[in-house]
Structure formats: C-alpha cells, structure tokens
mmCIF file of C-alpha atoms in Angstrom:
data_model
loop_
_atom_site.group_PDB
_atom_site.id
_atom_site.type_symbol
_atom_site.label_atom_id
_atom_site.label_comp_id
_atom_site.label_asym_id
_atom_site.label_seq_id
_atom_site.Cartn_x
_atom_site.Cartn_y
_atom_site.Cartn_z
ATOM 1 C CA UNK S 571 109.228 118.619 88.640
ATOM 2 C CA UNK S 572 106.383 116.500 87.437
ATOM 3 C CA UNK S 573 104.207 119.309 86.897
ATOM 4 C CA UNK S 574 106.887 121.744 85.613
ATOM 5 C CA UNK S 575 108.106 119.332 83.091
ATOM 6 C CA UNK S 576 104.714 118.407 81.614
ATOM 7 C CA UNK S 577 102.633 121.488 82.366
ATOM 8 C CA UNK S 578 99.651 119.368 83.059
ATOM 9 C CA UNK S 579 96.492 121.078 84.353
ATOM 10 C CA UNK S 580 95.733 117.935 86.356
ATOM 11 C CA UNK S 581 96.880 116.374 89.536
ATOM 12 C CA UNK S 582 97.511 112.582 89.470
ATOM 13 C CA UNK S 583 96.483 110.406 92.276
ATOM 14 C CA UNK S 584 95.356 106.797 92.857
ATOM 15 C CA UNK S 585 92.073 104.814 92.705
ATOM 16 C CA UNK S 586 91.386 101.453 94.599
ATOM 17 C CA UNK S 587 88.918 99.012 92.882
ATOM 18 C CA UNK S 588 86.982 96.681 95.265
ATOM 19 C CA UNK S 589 84.389 94.168 94.950
ATOM 20 C CA UNK S 590 81.231 94.791 97.374
ATOM 21 C CA UNK S 591 82.350 91.956 99.708
ATOM 22 C CA UNK S 592 85.912 93.054 100.496
ATOM 23 C CA UNK S 593 89.051 90.941 101.115
ATOM 24 C CA UNK S 594 92.535 91.802 101.751
ATOM 25 C CA UNK S 595 95.710 89.907 102.994
ATOM 26 C CA UNK S 596 99.323 90.986 103.444
ATOM 27 C CA UNK S 597 100.065 87.514 102.045
ATOM 28 C CA UNK S 598 98.116 88.056 98.846
ATOM 29 C CA UNK S 599 100.218 88.616 95.755
ATOM 30 C CA UNK S 600 99.409 91.588 93.332
ATOM 31 C CA UNK S 601 98.978 91.547 89.753
ATOM 32 C CA UNK S 602 97.934 94.066 86.920
ATOM 33 C CA UNK S 603 94.674 92.409 85.641
ATOM 34 C CA UNK S 604 88.269 92.204 82.643
ATOM 35 C CA UNK S 605 86.470 89.351 84.140
ATOM 36 C CA UNK S 606 82.714 89.011 83.176
ATOM 37 C CA UNK S 607 81.488 92.053 81.448
ATOM 38 C CA UNK S 608 80.883 92.198 77.714
ATOM 39 C CA UNK S 609 82.792 92.567 74.408
ATOM 40 C CA UNK S 610 82.638 96.035 73.044
ATOM 41 C CA UNK S 611 83.752 98.084 70.025
ATOM 42 C CA UNK S 612 86.434 100.813 70.396
ATOM 43 C CA UNK S 613 83.828 103.315 69.356
ATOM 44 C CA UNK S 614 82.403 103.025 72.906
ATOM 45 C CA UNK S 615 85.819 103.930 74.469
ATOM 46 C CA UNK S 616 87.696 105.805 71.689
ATOM 47 C CA UNK S 617 90.146 107.333 74.271
ATOM 48 C CA UNK S 618 91.304 103.645 75.259
ATOM 49 C CA UNK S 619 94.915 102.720 74.266
ATOM 50 C CA UNK S 620 96.620 99.404 74.018
ATOM 51 C CA UNK S 621 100.090 99.304 75.392
ATOM 52 C CA UNK S 622 102.675 96.631 74.600
ATOM 53 C CA UNK S 623 106.036 96.329 76.680
ATOM 54 C CA UNK S 624 108.757 93.813 76.692
ATOM 55 C CA UNK S 625 107.230 91.649 79.411
ATOM 56 C CA UNK S 626 103.354 92.207 79.011
ATOM 57 C CA UNK S 627 100.506 94.267 77.772
ATOM 58 C CA UNK S 628 98.583 97.188 79.332
ATOM 59 C CA UNK S 629 95.937 99.751 78.781
ATOM 60 C CA UNK S 630 96.086 103.492 78.600
ATOM 61 C CA UNK S 631 94.103 106.768 78.169
ATOM 62 C CA UNK S 632 94.595 109.150 75.391
ATOM 63 C CA UNK S 633 95.441 112.421 77.108
ATOM 64 C CA UNK S 634 96.292 114.403 73.994
ATOM 65 C CA UNK S 635 97.452 113.796 70.447
ATOM 66 C CA UNK S 636 101.072 112.984 71.743
ATOM 67 C CA UNK S 637 100.517 111.964 75.385
ATOM 68 C CA UNK S 638 99.052 108.539 76.788
ATOM 69 C CA UNK S 639 98.153 108.204 80.577
ATOM 70 C CA UNK S 640 99.026 104.813 81.884
ATOM 71 C CA UNK S 641 100.258 102.952 85.049
ATOM 72 C CA UNK S 642 103.786 103.501 85.960
ATOM 73 C CA UNK S 643 104.649 99.912 86.195
ATOM 74 C CA UNK S 644 103.662 99.487 82.582
ATOM 75 C CA UNK S 645 106.223 101.759 80.980
ATOM 76 C CA UNK S 646 109.059 99.577 79.808
ATOM 77 C CA UNK S 647 110.265 100.070 76.379
ATOM 78 C CA UNK S 648 106.552 100.752 75.249
ATOM 79 C CA UNK S 649 104.763 100.737 72.032
ATOM 80 C CA UNK S 650 101.224 101.960 71.699
ATOM 81 C CA UNK S 651 98.206 101.195 69.387
ATOM 82 C CA UNK S 652 94.840 102.959 69.268
ATOM 83 C CA UNK S 653 91.712 102.968 67.221
ATOM 84 C CA UNK S 654 91.027 99.074 67.192
ATOM 85 C CA UNK S 655 88.709 96.640 69.001
ATOM 86 C CA UNK S 656 90.448 93.219 68.252
ATOM 87 C CA UNK S 657 94.161 92.751 68.817
ATOM 88 C CA UNK S 658 94.536 91.087 65.430
ATOM 89 C CA UNK S 659 92.953 94.034 63.611
ATOM 90 C CA UNK S 660 95.313 95.133 60.830
ATOM 91 C CA UNK S 661 98.631 96.572 62.223
ATOM 92 C CA UNK S 662 99.029 98.492 58.924
ATOM 93 C CA UNK S 663 95.857 100.302 59.549
ATOM 94 C CA UNK S 664 96.422 100.459 63.257
ATOM 95 C CA UNK S 665 100.176 100.439 63.670
ATOM 96 C CA UNK S 666 102.246 100.491 66.798
ATOM 97 C CA UNK S 667 103.886 103.900 67.783
ATOM 98 C CA UNK S 668 106.876 104.038 69.849
ATOM 99 C CA UNK S 669 107.086 106.306 72.811
ATOM 100 C CA UNK S 670 109.214 107.629 75.670
ATOM 101 C CA UNK S 671 107.834 107.499 79.388
ATOM 102 C CA UNK S 672 107.732 110.065 82.125
ATOM 103 C CA UNK S 673 107.160 108.391 85.498
ATOM 104 C CA UNK S 674 105.807 110.338 88.444
ATOM 105 C CA UNK S 675 108.800 111.402 90.400
ATOM 106 C CA UNK S 676 107.320 110.041 93.654
ATOM 107 C CA UNK S 677 106.671 106.538 92.213
ATOM 108 C CA UNK S 678 108.994 103.948 93.830
ATOM 109 C CA UNK S 679 108.083 100.318 93.588
ATOM 110 C CA UNK S 680 111.479 98.358 93.645
ATOM 111 C CA UNK S 681 110.717 95.919 96.490
ATOM 112 C CA UNK S 682 108.659 92.969 95.034
ATOM 113 C CA UNK S 683 108.013 91.386 98.267
ATOM 114 C CA UNK S 684 106.521 94.578 99.583
ATOM 115 C CA UNK S 685 105.005 96.345 96.497
ATOM 116 C CA UNK S 686 104.145 100.071 96.817
ATOM 117 C CA UNK S 687 101.772 101.293 94.102
ATOM 118 C CA UNK S 688 101.566 104.717 95.402
ATOM 119 C CA UNK S 689 101.889 107.288 92.648
ATOM 120 C CA UNK S 690 101.622 104.539 90.130
ATOM 121 C CA UNK S 691 101.026 106.849 87.138
ATOM 122 C CA UNK S 692 103.084 107.742 83.955
ATOM 123 C CA UNK S 693 102.770 109.598 80.687
ATOM 124 C CA UNK S 694 103.951 108.066 77.340
ATOM 125 C CA UNK S 695 105.014 110.750 74.974
ATOM 126 C CA UNK S 696 104.443 109.442 71.454
ATOM 127 C CA UNK S 697 107.033 109.921 68.740
ATOM 128 C CA UNK S 698 104.294 110.538 66.157
ATOM 129 C CA UNK S 699 100.989 112.430 66.657
ATOM 130 C CA UNK S 700 97.651 110.687 66.723
ATOM 131 C CA UNK S 701 95.078 111.313 64.111
ATOM 132 C CA UNK S 702 92.053 112.090 66.253
ATOM 133 C CA UNK S 703 88.730 111.306 64.407
ATOM 134 C CA UNK S 704 86.418 111.352 67.343
ATOM 135 C CA UNK S 705 84.887 107.918 66.532
ATOM 136 C CA UNK S 706 87.666 105.386 66.898
ATOM 137 C CA UNK S 707 90.377 107.691 68.464
ATOM 138 C CA UNK S 708 89.515 110.506 70.816
ATOM 139 C CA UNK S 709 90.968 112.696 73.515
ATOM 140 C CA UNK S 710 89.580 111.694 76.941
ATOM 141 C CA UNK S 711 87.538 113.812 79.136
ATOM 142 C CA UNK S 712 88.874 113.785 82.586
ATOM 143 C CA UNK S 713 87.182 114.405 86.019
ATOM 144 C CA UNK S 714 88.034 118.155 86.832
ATOM 145 C CA UNK S 715 90.370 119.489 89.380
ATOM 146 C CA UNK S 716 88.485 119.558 92.781
ATOM 147 C CA UNK S 717 85.900 117.376 91.248
ATOM 148 C CA UNK S 718 85.070 113.771 92.132
ATOM 149 C CA UNK S 719 82.613 111.152 91.366
ATOM 150 C CA UNK S 720 80.067 110.534 94.225
ATOM 151 C CA UNK S 721 79.777 107.344 96.062
ATOM 152 C CA UNK S 722 77.743 104.777 94.331
ATOM 153 C CA UNK S 723 78.278 106.313 90.886
ATOM 154 C CA UNK S 724 77.885 103.821 88.173
ATOM 155 C CA UNK S 725 81.295 103.379 86.305
ATOM 156 C CA UNK S 726 82.826 101.367 83.605
ATOM 157 C CA UNK S 727 86.291 99.882 83.320
ATOM 158 C CA UNK S 728 87.621 98.613 79.964
ATOM 159 C CA UNK S 729 90.548 96.714 78.424
ATOM 160 C CA UNK S 730 92.102 93.689 76.633
ATOM 161 C CA UNK S 731 93.079 92.048 80.060
ATOM 162 C CA UNK S 732 92.674 88.322 80.950
ATOM 163 C CA UNK S 733 89.165 86.994 81.334
ATOM 164 C CA UNK S 734 90.356 84.651 84.175
ATOM 165 C CA UNK S 735 93.230 84.747 86.509
ATOM 166 C CA UNK S 736 96.426 83.020 85.016
ATOM 167 C CA UNK S 737 94.940 83.356 81.489
ATOM 168 C CA UNK S 738 96.617 85.350 78.630
ATOM 169 C CA UNK S 739 95.317 88.722 77.594
ATOM 170 C CA UNK S 740 92.154 88.832 75.869
ATOM 171 C CA UNK S 741 92.155 89.366 72.015
ATOM 172 C CA UNK S 742 88.987 91.247 72.177
ATOM 173 C CA UNK S 743 88.152 94.678 74.043
ATOM 174 C CA UNK S 744 85.749 94.222 76.903
ATOM 175 C CA UNK S 745 84.130 96.561 79.427
ATOM 176 C CA UNK S 746 82.443 95.912 82.730
ATOM 177 C CA UNK S 747 80.272 98.030 85.136
ATOM 178 C CA UNK S 748 81.569 98.780 88.727
ATOM 179 C CA UNK S 749 80.378 101.478 91.248
ATOM 180 C CA UNK S 750 82.166 104.079 93.358
ATOM 181 C CA UNK S 751 82.670 102.870 96.998
ATOM 182 C CA UNK S 752 82.993 105.085 100.116
ATOM 183 C CA UNK S 753 86.627 105.965 100.941
ATOM 184 C CA UNK S 754 86.355 105.136 104.658
ATOM 185 C CA UNK S 755 84.848 101.792 104.120
ATOM 186 C CA UNK S 756 87.850 101.118 101.763
ATOM 187 C CA UNK S 757 90.316 102.480 104.299
ATOM 188 C CA UNK S 758 89.275 99.910 106.821
ATOM 189 C CA UNK S 759 90.120 97.095 104.453
ATOM 190 C CA UNK S 760 93.490 98.394 103.037
ATOM 191 C CA UNK S 761 94.554 100.231 106.035
ATOM 192 C CA UNK S 762 98.165 101.696 105.498
ATOM 193 C CA UNK S 763 98.081 100.440 101.857
ATOM 194 C CA UNK S 764 95.383 103.071 100.955
ATOM 195 C CA UNK S 765 96.782 106.531 100.572
ATOM 196 C CA UNK S 766 94.984 109.867 100.114
ATOM 197 C CA UNK S 767 95.637 109.523 96.310
ATOM 198 C CA UNK S 768 93.385 106.370 96.156
ATOM 199 C CA UNK S 769 89.785 106.014 95.736
ATOM 200 C CA UNK S 770 87.510 102.924 95.808
ATOM 201 C CA UNK S 771 85.170 101.395 93.270
ATOM 202 C CA UNK S 772 83.824 97.765 93.004
ATOM 203 C CA UNK S 773 81.563 95.158 91.244
ATOM 204 C CA UNK S 774 77.786 95.381 91.516
ATOM 205 C CA UNK S 775 77.384 91.722 92.543
ATOM 206 C CA UNK S 776 79.047 89.579 95.123
ATOM 207 C CA UNK S 777 77.845 86.347 93.354
ATOM 208 C CA UNK S 778 80.987 84.611 91.921
ATOM 209 C CA UNK S 779 79.297 84.093 88.572
ATOM 210 C CA UNK S 780 78.114 87.667 88.127
ATOM 211 C CA UNK S 781 80.927 89.938 89.319
ATOM 212 C CA UNK S 782 82.833 91.793 86.839
ATOM 213 C CA UNK S 783 86.269 93.108 87.452
ATOM 214 C CA UNK S 784 89.571 93.976 85.748
ATOM 215 C CA UNK S 785 92.288 91.353 85.208
ATOM 216 C CA UNK S 786 95.834 90.958 83.997
ATOM 217 C CA UNK S 787 96.554 93.224 81.071
ATOM 218 C CA UNK S 788 94.086 95.943 82.037
ATOM 219 C CA UNK S 789 96.675 98.076 84.054
ATOM 220 C CA UNK S 790 96.608 101.680 83.024
ATOM 221 C CA UNK S 791 93.217 101.365 81.304
ATOM 222 C CA UNK S 792 90.266 103.744 82.221
ATOM 223 C CA UNK S 793 87.820 103.860 85.174
ATOM 224 C CA UNK S 794 85.070 106.248 83.915
ATOM 225 C CA UNK S 795 81.791 107.585 84.710
ATOM 226 C CA UNK S 796 79.376 105.550 82.591
ATOM 227 C CA UNK S 797 77.005 108.465 81.997
ATOM 228 C CA UNK S 798 79.351 111.302 81.254
ATOM 229 C CA UNK S 799 82.433 109.206 80.107
ATOM 230 C CA UNK S 800 84.718 111.416 82.277
ATOM 231 C CA UNK S 801 87.655 109.409 83.284
ATOM 232 C CA UNK S 802 88.499 109.327 87.036
ATOM 233 C CA UNK S 803 91.036 106.662 87.290
ATOM 234 C CA UNK S 804 93.512 104.161 85.711
ATOM 235 C CA UNK S 805 93.751 100.408 86.747
ATOM 236 C CA UNK S 806 96.903 100.028 89.050
ATOM 237 C CA UNK S 807 96.972 96.671 90.848
ATOM 238 C CA UNK S 808 94.816 93.975 92.232
ATOM 239 C CA UNK S 809 94.862 90.915 94.473
ATOM 240 C CA UNK S 810 92.770 88.408 92.589
ATOM 241 C CA UNK S 811 90.646 88.909 89.516
ATOM 242 C CA UNK S 812 88.259 85.790 89.311
ATOM 243 C CA UNK S 813 87.508 85.036 92.931
ATOM 244 C CA UNK S 814 84.488 86.090 94.989
ATOM 245 C CA UNK S 815 86.260 88.583 97.086
ATOM 246 C CA UNK S 816 89.004 90.418 94.912
ATOM 247 C CA UNK S 817 90.467 93.811 95.556
ATOM 248 C CA UNK S 818 91.996 96.194 93.196
ATOM 249 C CA UNK S 819 93.726 99.505 92.968
ATOM 250 C CA UNK S 820 93.494 102.349 90.323
ATOM 251 C CA UNK S 821 95.312 105.728 89.811
ATOM 252 C CA UNK S 822 93.044 108.567 90.199
ATOM 253 C CA UNK S 823 92.932 111.574 87.900
ATOM 254 C CA UNK S 824 91.504 114.716 89.179
#
C-alpha cells in the first residue's frame, strides 16, 4: 500500500547512528535529538526542512516540490518551513506550510515502555508547492536503489536540534561530521533492536569534548555523504546525545 499510494521509486529502511565507543542498555530511554559540530547556512544543506508539531520540532528532507521525508514519530499536525538558517528569520519570507502526513504502513510505536522505531519514516504532503531555487531550497539527491555508502564514509548530519541533552532546540542550523560504521559491529551492540532496515554511523572522536552527534529536535533530518551530498538516512532515535558513549538510530533511504 505504501508504494502503491505514493509511487515512490525508493525503498525506505532505517539507519542507526553510533559513536565509535558503543554503549547500549535496555534501561536507557530514547529521545529524538546536534551536539558539537558547527553553525552553517542553509545554502550548505538546501534540502533540509524544519518541521513544527504540536509537541516538538523535527527536521526533514525535501523529496520533491510537494513531499518532505521525515521520521514517522514527528508527524503530528505538522507545519513545514524551508529556505532559512535561523529560526527567527522572517516568517513572512519563509512561512510555515501546512501538510498532511503519510506514515509507513508497518510503523508501530505505541508502547512507550518498549519503544519500537522500525519503519520510523513518513512523508509529509505539502498543501502548497515549494519554490525551488537550488540555493536555499533544493530537492535532495538520494542514495540510489541497491546502492549504499561504504563503511568509513565521511557523512554529515544537520538540524536545529538541542546542543546539549535536556536543552531546548537550537535557534541556529548546525551540522556535524560522522562516519559510516560496519553493520555487524553495530548488531553486536543493538542485538534485536537492530533490523535489516538499519545502518550505523558515528562520531569521529571518542573524546567527550570532541564528539559530535544529533540531539533533541534533529529527528527526521538528513544523514548524507559529505562529498556527494547524497542522503542515505534520516535521524530516528537516540539514547543520550551529550555523553561519551551515545547511540542513535536513523531511517535509511535506498
């Protein structure tokens, strides 16, 4: 039904994001959360979208003039903004656009005590077409069907998420470098929580003052090849965002 309804030429999977020093516990709570990294202009990631819901904020990826890709747990009465770097940039120039959401039919995360983020992916259909200029607003290039980034590939994550755990979302767009991590290494950490729809990535440094990761408010934002800017994943969930051994999950797009 998902494919027939949307006629999408892509399959939607999941991506896990880990720091080099892995840590996971069934007792840890999950959250949708960039820590470290640097402030950037939207021109560096013109396919990035900002999503506001009734309860929080998320990121998204511009899939077409009318569709935004994001995490399924982000789509509750959504409004979308694109083309800006600072959240206080003119809403008259960069207005919110209302949209309706289409969640992956296999997504099921109703038990908060035992959260399930498999198939955590959705599309937002905008009620108004985007004006794509290629500079501040652009359609994302996606990793192709049957294609995947090699282990160790330098990637970038971006968003307006919190700069520290339990902090509010950042007013400025940020980006951080991470790298692709071997799936089997990741599987040893996540065990049953890691599904075939997930792939791992993580920070370049295990030093607590150097590591860079996503944080609260970054969910649904892009994980992309730094060189080609092809998007491979969307931020899905994490355990902790400003500790020395965090772990995160993304939705993979191939």
